[in-house]
Amino acid sequence: MVMGKIHSLESCGTVDGPGIRFVVFMQGCPLRCKYCHNPDSWKISDGKDISVDEIVKEAKKYKSYMKFSKGGITISGGEPLMQYKFAKELLKKCKDEGIHTAIDTSGYIEIEKAKEVLEYTDLVLLDIKSYNEKVFKDLTGVSNENTLTLAKYLKEINKPTWIRYVLVPGITDNMEDIENLAKFISNMDNIEKVQILPFHKLGEYKWEELGYDYELENTPVPSEEIVKKTKNIFSSYGLNVE
Ligand code: SF4
């Protein structure tokens, strides 16, 4: 029996992939994004033990919703690929059940491990926190090398991918960085869309509860103008933007 550590389950998610989705939030993340709204998912040891079979059994209850809405299952986090063996087994079993599979990942994993999971993944939601190495490191605490390697591999195998970009004033709203990212992904035919996610502070209270120092206390949400400008850059490279 393959066991894993999860943060929580959501039976009818609508924001992590197409249609109505059964979302598995895995526990554990090697990144420390300054804007993280789930810092309680960071430490793997805080997770709840669960087996792949238990999740599949639960997810199957929602198959009619998935079918009618063209939805499926999404593994999110935390970082779902941190427990890649578990993710692989779960998605494999879901595919056997005819369920559409997606992962929502930061791409921070060795490519050989990611490949194992991708074999059973229909759609990748790839969060690229920044194209600028320095900004990425400053924001997340790690390098963007794995993420960019994964992006290139997804192109190579023509895996349907949505790129997600969190727009944070003063950190990821540098137009040159955004343009460089747009350029980088513009020749990837596997990219179905780019989603711009404006920064929000809904998780701030969790940082306080956990006794972590929330650095973005005084960071505002991005203005409509900046959001529009950002979207226009991606569109100008022929990308489908949401
Ligand atoms: S990758 Fe996601 S879960 Fe991990 S720190 Fe960043 S925002 Fe939080």
mmCIF file of C-alpha atoms and ligand atoms in Angstrom:
data_model
loop_
_atom_site.group_PDB
_atom_site.id
_atom_site.type_symbol
_atom_site.label_atom_id
_atom_site.label_comp_id
_atom_site.label_asym_id
_atom_site.label_seq_id
_atom_site.Cartn_x
_atom_site.Cartn_y
_atom_site.Cartn_z
ATOM 1 C CA MET A 1 0.000 0.000 0.000
ATOM 2 C CA VAL A 2 1.477 3.353 -1.023
ATOM 3 C CA MET A 3 1.096 5.912 1.733
ATOM 4 C CA GLY A 4 1.570 9.667 1.637
ATOM 5 C CA LYS A 5 1.195 12.781 3.757
ATOM 6 C CA ILE A 6 -1.543 15.164 2.759
ATOM 7 C CA HIS A 7 -2.588 18.598 3.951
ATOM 8 C CA SER A 8 -6.243 18.313 2.932
ATOM 9 C CA LEU A 9 -8.737 17.222 0.282
ATOM 10 C CA GLU A 10 -11.235 19.374 -1.598
ATOM 11 C CA SER A 11 -14.069 17.540 -3.318
ATOM 12 C CA CYS A 12 -15.353 20.163 -5.739
ATOM 13 C CA GLY A 13 -12.545 22.561 -6.656
ATOM 14 C CA THR A 14 -13.009 24.887 -9.611
ATOM 15 C CA VAL A 15 -9.719 26.798 -9.832
ATOM 16 C CA ASP A 16 -7.069 24.097 -10.239
ATOM 17 C CA GLY A 17 -7.641 22.888 -13.772
ATOM 18 C CA PRO A 18 -10.658 22.462 -16.070
ATOM 19 C CA GLY A 19 -14.148 21.560 -14.824
ATOM 20 C CA ILE A 20 -14.991 20.368 -11.330
ATOM 21 C CA ARG A 21 -11.970 18.806 -9.668
ATOM 22 C CA PHE A 22 -11.172 16.627 -6.731
ATOM 23 C CA VAL A 23 -8.112 18.374 -5.339
ATOM 24 C CA VAL A 24 -5.480 16.661 -3.204
ATOM 25 C CA PHE A 25 -3.305 19.133 -1.321
ATOM 26 C CA MET A 26 -0.089 17.327 -0.502
ATOM 27 C CA GLN A 27 1.925 18.151 2.585
ATOM 28 C CA GLY A 28 5.514 19.342 2.271
ATOM 29 C CA CYS A 29 7.200 22.010 0.172
ATOM 30 C CA PRO A 30 10.893 22.784 -0.370
ATOM 31 C CA LEU A 31 10.104 26.389 -1.334
ATOM 32 C CA ARG A 32 9.400 29.252 1.039
ATOM 33 C CA CYS A 33 7.525 31.710 -1.171
ATOM 34 C CA LYS A 34 7.063 35.023 0.573
ATOM 35 C CA TYR A 35 3.434 35.150 -0.569
ATOM 36 C CA CYS A 36 2.548 31.534 0.258
ATOM 37 C CA HIS A 37 -1.044 31.266 1.427
ATOM 38 C CA ASN A 38 -0.522 27.752 2.791
ATOM 39 C CA PRO A 39 2.571 27.954 5.013
ATOM 40 C CA ASP A 40 0.943 25.238 7.128
ATOM 41 C CA SER A 41 1.684 22.853 4.233
ATOM 42 C CA TRP A 42 5.469 23.355 4.388
ATOM 43 C CA LYS A 43 6.577 20.727 6.906
ATOM 44 C CA ILE A 44 5.932 17.235 5.655
ATOM 45 C CA SER A 45 5.807 15.855 9.199
ATOM 46 C CA ASP A 46 2.685 17.940 9.913
ATOM 47 C CA GLY A 47 0.718 16.032 7.266
ATOM 48 C CA LYS A 48 -2.008 13.434 7.654
ATOM 49 C CA ASP A 49 -1.188 9.846 6.619
ATOM 50 C CA ILE A 50 -3.370 8.481 3.864
ATOM 51 C CA SER A 51 -3.147 5.714 1.277
ATOM 52 C CA VAL A 52 -3.518 6.080 -2.478
ATOM 53 C CA ASP A 53 -6.471 3.664 -2.368
ATOM 54 C CA GLU A 54 -8.302 5.757 0.213
ATOM 55 C CA ILE A 55 -8.041 8.843 -1.989
ATOM 56 C CA VAL A 56 -9.072 7.003 -5.142
ATOM 57 C CA LYS A 57 -12.098 5.593 -3.331
ATOM 58 C CA GLU A 58 -13.087 9.092 -2.220
ATOM 59 C CA ALA A 59 -12.423 10.696 -5.617
ATOM 60 C CA LYS A 60 -14.529 8.082 -7.414
ATOM 61 C CA LYS A 61 -17.610 9.344 -5.585
ATOM 62 C CA TYR A 62 -17.375 12.511 -7.672
ATOM 63 C CA LYS A 63 -16.921 10.872 -11.049
ATOM 64 C CA SER A 64 -20.317 11.979 -12.366
ATOM 65 C CA TYR A 65 -19.504 15.632 -11.553
ATOM 66 C CA MET A 66 -16.130 15.262 -13.225
ATOM 67 C CA LYS A 67 -17.684 13.699 -16.291
ATOM 68 C CA PHE A 68 -20.401 16.265 -16.773
ATOM 69 C CA SER A 69 -18.023 19.229 -16.210
ATOM 70 C CA LYS A 70 -15.004 17.745 -18.041
ATOM 71 C CA GLY A 71 -13.107 17.877 -14.758
ATOM 72 C CA GLY A 72 -10.908 15.373 -12.954
ATOM 73 C CA ILE A 73 -8.377 15.142 -10.166
ATOM 74 C CA THR A 74 -5.606 17.651 -9.395
ATOM 75 C CA ILE A 75 -2.690 17.084 -7.056
ATOM 76 C CA SER A 76 -1.583 20.391 -5.577
ATOM 77 C CA GLY A 77 0.224 21.388 -2.424
ATOM 78 C CA GLY A 78 2.541 22.128 -0.898
ATOM 79 C CA GLU A 79 4.655 20.715 -3.677
ATOM 80 C CA PRO A 80 3.009 17.564 -5.092
ATOM 81 C CA LEU A 81 6.210 16.249 -6.647
ATOM 82 C CA MET A 82 8.009 16.129 -3.306
ATOM 83 C CA GLN A 83 6.165 12.824 -2.748
ATOM 84 C CA TYR A 84 6.520 11.812 -6.379
ATOM 85 C CA LYS A 85 6.102 8.056 -5.835
ATOM 86 C CA PHE A 86 2.786 8.692 -4.166
ATOM 87 C CA ALA A 87 1.720 11.153 -6.874
ATOM 88 C CA LYS A 88 2.650 8.675 -9.590
ATOM 89 C CA GLU A 89 0.671 5.840 -8.007
ATOM 90 C CA LEU A 90 -2.346 8.041 -7.369
ATOM 91 C CA LEU A 91 -2.495 9.415 -10.901
ATOM 92 C CA LYS A 92 -1.916 5.973 -12.387
ATOM 93 C CA LYS A 93 -4.900 4.578 -10.481
ATOM 94 C CA CYS A 94 -7.039 7.565 -11.457
ATOM 95 C CA LYS A 95 -6.170 7.069 -15.112
ATOM 96 C CA ASP A 96 -7.204 3.415 -14.768
ATOM 97 C CA GLU A 97 -10.572 4.756 -13.595
ATOM 98 C CA GLY A 98 -10.808 7.044 -16.619
ATOM 99 C CA ILE A 99 -10.305 10.196 -14.530
ATOM 100 C CA HIS A 100 -8.520 13.205 -16.090
ATOM 101 C CA THR A 101 -5.332 13.972 -14.122
ATOM 102 C CA ALA A 102 -3.503 17.223 -13.387
ATOM 103 C CA ILE A 103 -0.668 18.393 -11.146
ATOM 104 C CA ASP A 104 -0.122 21.910 -9.882
ATOM 105 C CA THR A 105 3.628 22.220 -9.343
ATOM 106 C CA SER A 106 6.423 24.723 -8.870
ATOM 107 C CA GLY A 107 8.615 22.342 -10.869
ATOM 108 C CA TYR A 108 11.190 22.141 -8.098
ATOM 109 C CA ILE A 109 12.212 18.507 -8.556
ATOM 110 C CA GLU A 110 14.884 16.501 -10.384
ATOM 111 C CA ILE A 111 13.664 15.900 -13.912
ATOM 112 C CA GLU A 112 14.030 12.099 -13.748
ATOM 113 C CA LYS A 113 11.607 11.963 -10.816
ATOM 114 C CA ALA A 114 9.156 14.300 -12.529
ATOM 115 C CA LYS A 115 9.165 12.097 -15.640
ATOM 116 C CA GLU A 116 7.739 9.190 -13.654
ATOM 117 C CA VAL A 117 4.707 11.237 -12.616
ATOM 118 C CA LEU A 118 4.248 12.881 -16.006
ATOM 119 C CA GLU A 119 3.642 9.509 -17.572
ATOM 120 C CA TYR A 120 0.217 9.529 -15.872
ATOM 121 C CA THR A 121 -0.478 13.267 -16.002
ATOM 122 C CA ASP A 122 -2.831 14.755 -18.581
ATOM 123 C CA LEU A 123 -2.264 18.404 -17.689
ATOM 124 C CA VAL A 124 0.465 20.314 -15.865
ATOM 125 C CA LEU A 125 -0.202 23.602 -14.097
ATOM 126 C CA LEU A 126 3.328 24.961 -13.880
ATOM 127 C CA ASP A 127 3.915 27.859 -11.506
ATOM 128 C CA ILE A 128 6.838 29.914 -12.727
ATOM 129 C CA LYS A 129 7.500 32.304 -9.880
ATOM 130 C CA SER A 130 9.922 34.439 -11.885
ATOM 131 C CA TYR A 131 12.135 34.090 -14.936
ATOM 132 C CA ASN A 132 14.773 36.179 -13.216
ATOM 133 C CA GLU A 133 17.096 33.862 -11.276
ATOM 134 C CA LYS A 134 17.824 36.407 -8.549
ATOM 135 C CA VAL A 135 14.212 37.406 -8.016
ATOM 136 C CA PHE A 136 13.187 33.742 -7.948
ATOM 137 C CA LYS A 137 15.776 32.895 -5.312
ATOM 138 C CA ASP A 138 14.886 35.887 -3.220
ATOM 139 C CA LEU A 139 11.174 35.099 -3.379
ATOM 140 C CA THR A 140 11.291 31.328 -2.878
ATOM 141 C CA GLY A 141 14.657 30.533 -1.292
ATOM 142 C CA VAL A 142 15.620 28.166 -4.148
ATOM 143 C CA SER A 143 16.928 28.321 -7.722
ATOM 144 C CA ASN A 144 14.650 28.381 -10.796
ATOM 145 C CA GLU A 145 16.811 25.896 -12.687
ATOM 146 C CA ASN A 146 14.611 22.828 -12.067
ATOM 147 C CA THR A 147 11.488 24.751 -13.006
ATOM 148 C CA LEU A 148 12.903 25.921 -16.320
ATOM 149 C CA THR A 149 14.281 22.444 -17.070
ATOM 150 C CA LEU A 150 10.829 21.007 -16.463
ATOM 151 C CA ALA A 151 9.250 23.640 -18.713
ATOM 152 C CA LYS A 152 11.606 22.664 -21.542
ATOM 153 C CA TYR A 153 10.884 18.978 -21.028
ATOM 154 C CA LEU A 154 7.123 19.590 -21.129
ATOM 155 C CA LYS A 155 7.624 21.224 -24.484
ATOM 156 C CA GLU A 156 9.711 18.299 -25.686
ATOM 157 C CA ILE A 157 6.993 15.750 -24.852
ATOM 158 C CA ASN A 158 4.230 18.126 -25.919
ATOM 159 C CA LYS A 159 2.426 17.871 -22.571
ATOM 160 C CA PRO A 160 -0.601 20.153 -22.227
ATOM 161 C CA THR A 161 0.490 22.876 -19.794
ATOM 162 C CA TRP A 162 -0.942 25.979 -18.164
ATOM 163 C CA ILE A 163 1.599 28.482 -16.900
ATOM 164 C CA ARG A 164 0.710 30.274 -13.668
ATOM 165 C CA TYR A 165 2.313 33.546 -12.691
ATOM 166 C CA VAL A 166 1.677 35.304 -9.387
ATOM 167 C CA LEU A 167 1.933 39.046 -9.863
ATOM 168 C CA VAL A 168 3.376 40.726 -6.765
ATOM 169 C CA PRO A 169 3.954 44.505 -6.758
ATOM 170 C CA GLY A 170 7.605 45.344 -6.250
ATOM 171 C CA ILE A 171 8.751 41.720 -6.766
ATOM 172 C CA THR A 172 7.363 40.079 -9.900
ATOM 173 C CA ASP A 173 5.964 43.111 -11.706
ATOM 174 C CA ASN A 174 9.214 44.027 -13.453
ATOM 175 C CA MET A 175 8.178 44.311 -17.092
ATOM 176 C CA GLU A 176 11.541 43.172 -18.440
ATOM 177 C CA ASP A 177 11.390 39.957 -16.397
ATOM 178 C CA ILE A 178 7.818 39.370 -17.542
ATOM 179 C CA GLU A 179 8.799 39.944 -21.150
ATOM 180 C CA ASN A 180 11.711 37.496 -20.818
ATOM 181 C CA LEU A 181 9.352 34.863 -19.435
ATOM 182 C CA ALA A 182 6.843 35.492 -22.233
ATOM 183 C CA LYS A 183 9.644 35.121 -24.775
ATOM 184 C CA PHE A 184 10.864 31.899 -23.123
ATOM 185 C CA ILE A 185 7.464 30.205 -23.326
ATOM 186 C CA SER A 186 6.278 31.765 -26.585
ATOM 187 C CA ASN A 187 7.650 28.979 -28.772
ATOM 188 C CA MET A 188 6.107 26.209 -26.664
ATOM 189 C CA ASP A 189 3.119 24.832 -28.537
ATOM 190 C CA ASN A 190 2.104 22.696 -25.550
ATOM 191 C CA ILE A 191 1.119 25.772 -23.538
ATOM 192 C CA GLU A 192 -2.639 26.105 -23.616
ATOM 193 C CA LYS A 193 -2.866 29.203 -21.493
ATOM 194 C CA VAL A 194 -1.144 31.580 -19.109
ATOM 195 C CA GLN A 195 -2.936 32.463 -15.899
ATOM 196 C CA ILE A 196 -2.015 35.691 -14.146
ATOM 197 C CA LEU A 197 -2.802 35.413 -10.454
ATOM 198 C CA PRO A 198 -2.827 38.798 -8.694
ATOM 199 C CA PHE A 199 -1.137 38.685 -5.286
ATOM 200 C CA HIS A 200 -3.510 38.620 -2.307
ATOM 201 C CA LYS A 201 -3.037 38.361 1.440
ATOM 202 C CA LEU A 202 -5.633 35.741 2.333
ATOM 203 C CA GLY A 203 -3.032 33.516 3.973
ATOM 204 C CA GLU A 204 -1.388 36.211 6.078
ATOM 205 C CA TYR A 205 -3.138 35.145 9.289
ATOM 206 C CA LYS A 206 -1.610 31.650 8.955
ATOM 207 C CA TRP A 207 1.897 33.126 9.004
ATOM 208 C CA GLU A 208 1.044 34.881 12.240
ATOM 209 C CA GLU A 209 -0.502 31.761 13.748
ATOM 210 C CA LEU A 210 2.613 29.759 12.909
ATOM 211 C CA GLY A 211 4.903 32.458 14.271
ATOM 212 C CA TYR A 212 6.524 33.155 10.883
ATOM 213 C CA ASP A 213 7.583 36.601 9.797
ATOM 214 C CA TYR A 214 5.344 37.791 6.928
ATOM 215 C CA GLU A 215 7.493 40.130 4.881
ATOM 216 C CA LEU A 216 4.776 41.275 2.482
ATOM 217 C CA GLU A 217 2.689 42.952 5.145
ATOM 218 C CA ASN A 218 2.910 46.321 3.403
ATOM 219 C CA THR A 219 2.783 45.035 -0.165
ATOM 220 C CA PRO A 220 -0.420 46.158 -1.933
ATOM 221 C CA VAL A 221 -2.452 44.023 -4.331
ATOM 222 C CA PRO A 222 -1.523 44.838 -7.945
ATOM 223 C CA SER A 223 -3.463 47.596 -9.684
ATOM 224 C CA GLU A 224 -5.794 46.711 -12.541
ATOM 225 C CA GLU A 225 -3.466 48.650 -14.815
ATOM 226 C CA ILE A 226 -0.425 46.495 -13.963
ATOM 227 C CA VAL A 227 -2.466 43.306 -14.330
ATOM 228 C CA LYS A 228 -3.615 44.489 -17.761
ATOM 229 C CA LYS A 229 -0.104 45.480 -18.790
ATOM 230 C CA THR A 230 1.223 42.074 -17.746
ATOM 231 C CA LYS A 231 -1.495 40.245 -19.655
ATOM 232 C CA ASN A 232 -0.791 42.360 -22.734
ATOM 233 C CA ILE A 233 2.864 41.329 -22.706
ATOM 234 C CA PHE A 234 1.977 37.634 -22.755
ATOM 235 C CA SER A 235 -0.710 38.214 -25.403
ATOM 236 C CA SER A 236 1.753 40.122 -27.587
ATOM 237 C CA TYR A 237 3.774 36.883 -27.793
ATOM 238 C CA GLY A 238 0.766 35.018 -29.127
ATOM 239 C CA LEU A 239 -0.055 33.373 -25.799
ATOM 240 C CA ASN A 240 -3.589 32.736 -24.593
ATOM 241 C CA VAL A 241 -3.905 34.714 -21.329
ATOM 242 C CA GLU A 242 -6.484 34.569 -18.554
HETATM 243 S S1 SF4 B 1 5.466 26.554 -3.872
HETATM 244 FE FE1 SF4 B 1 3.364 26.899 -3.220
HETATM 245 S S2 SF4 B 1 3.166 25.844 -1.252
HETATM 246 FE FE2 SF4 B 1 5.349 26.019 -1.688
HETATM 247 S S3 SF4 B 1 5.969 27.881 -0.628
HETATM 248 FE FE3 SF4 B 1 5.478 28.444 -2.726
HETATM 249 S S4 SF4 B 1 3.331 29.078 -2.700
HETATM 250 FE FE4 SF4 B 1 3.742 27.917 -0.793
#
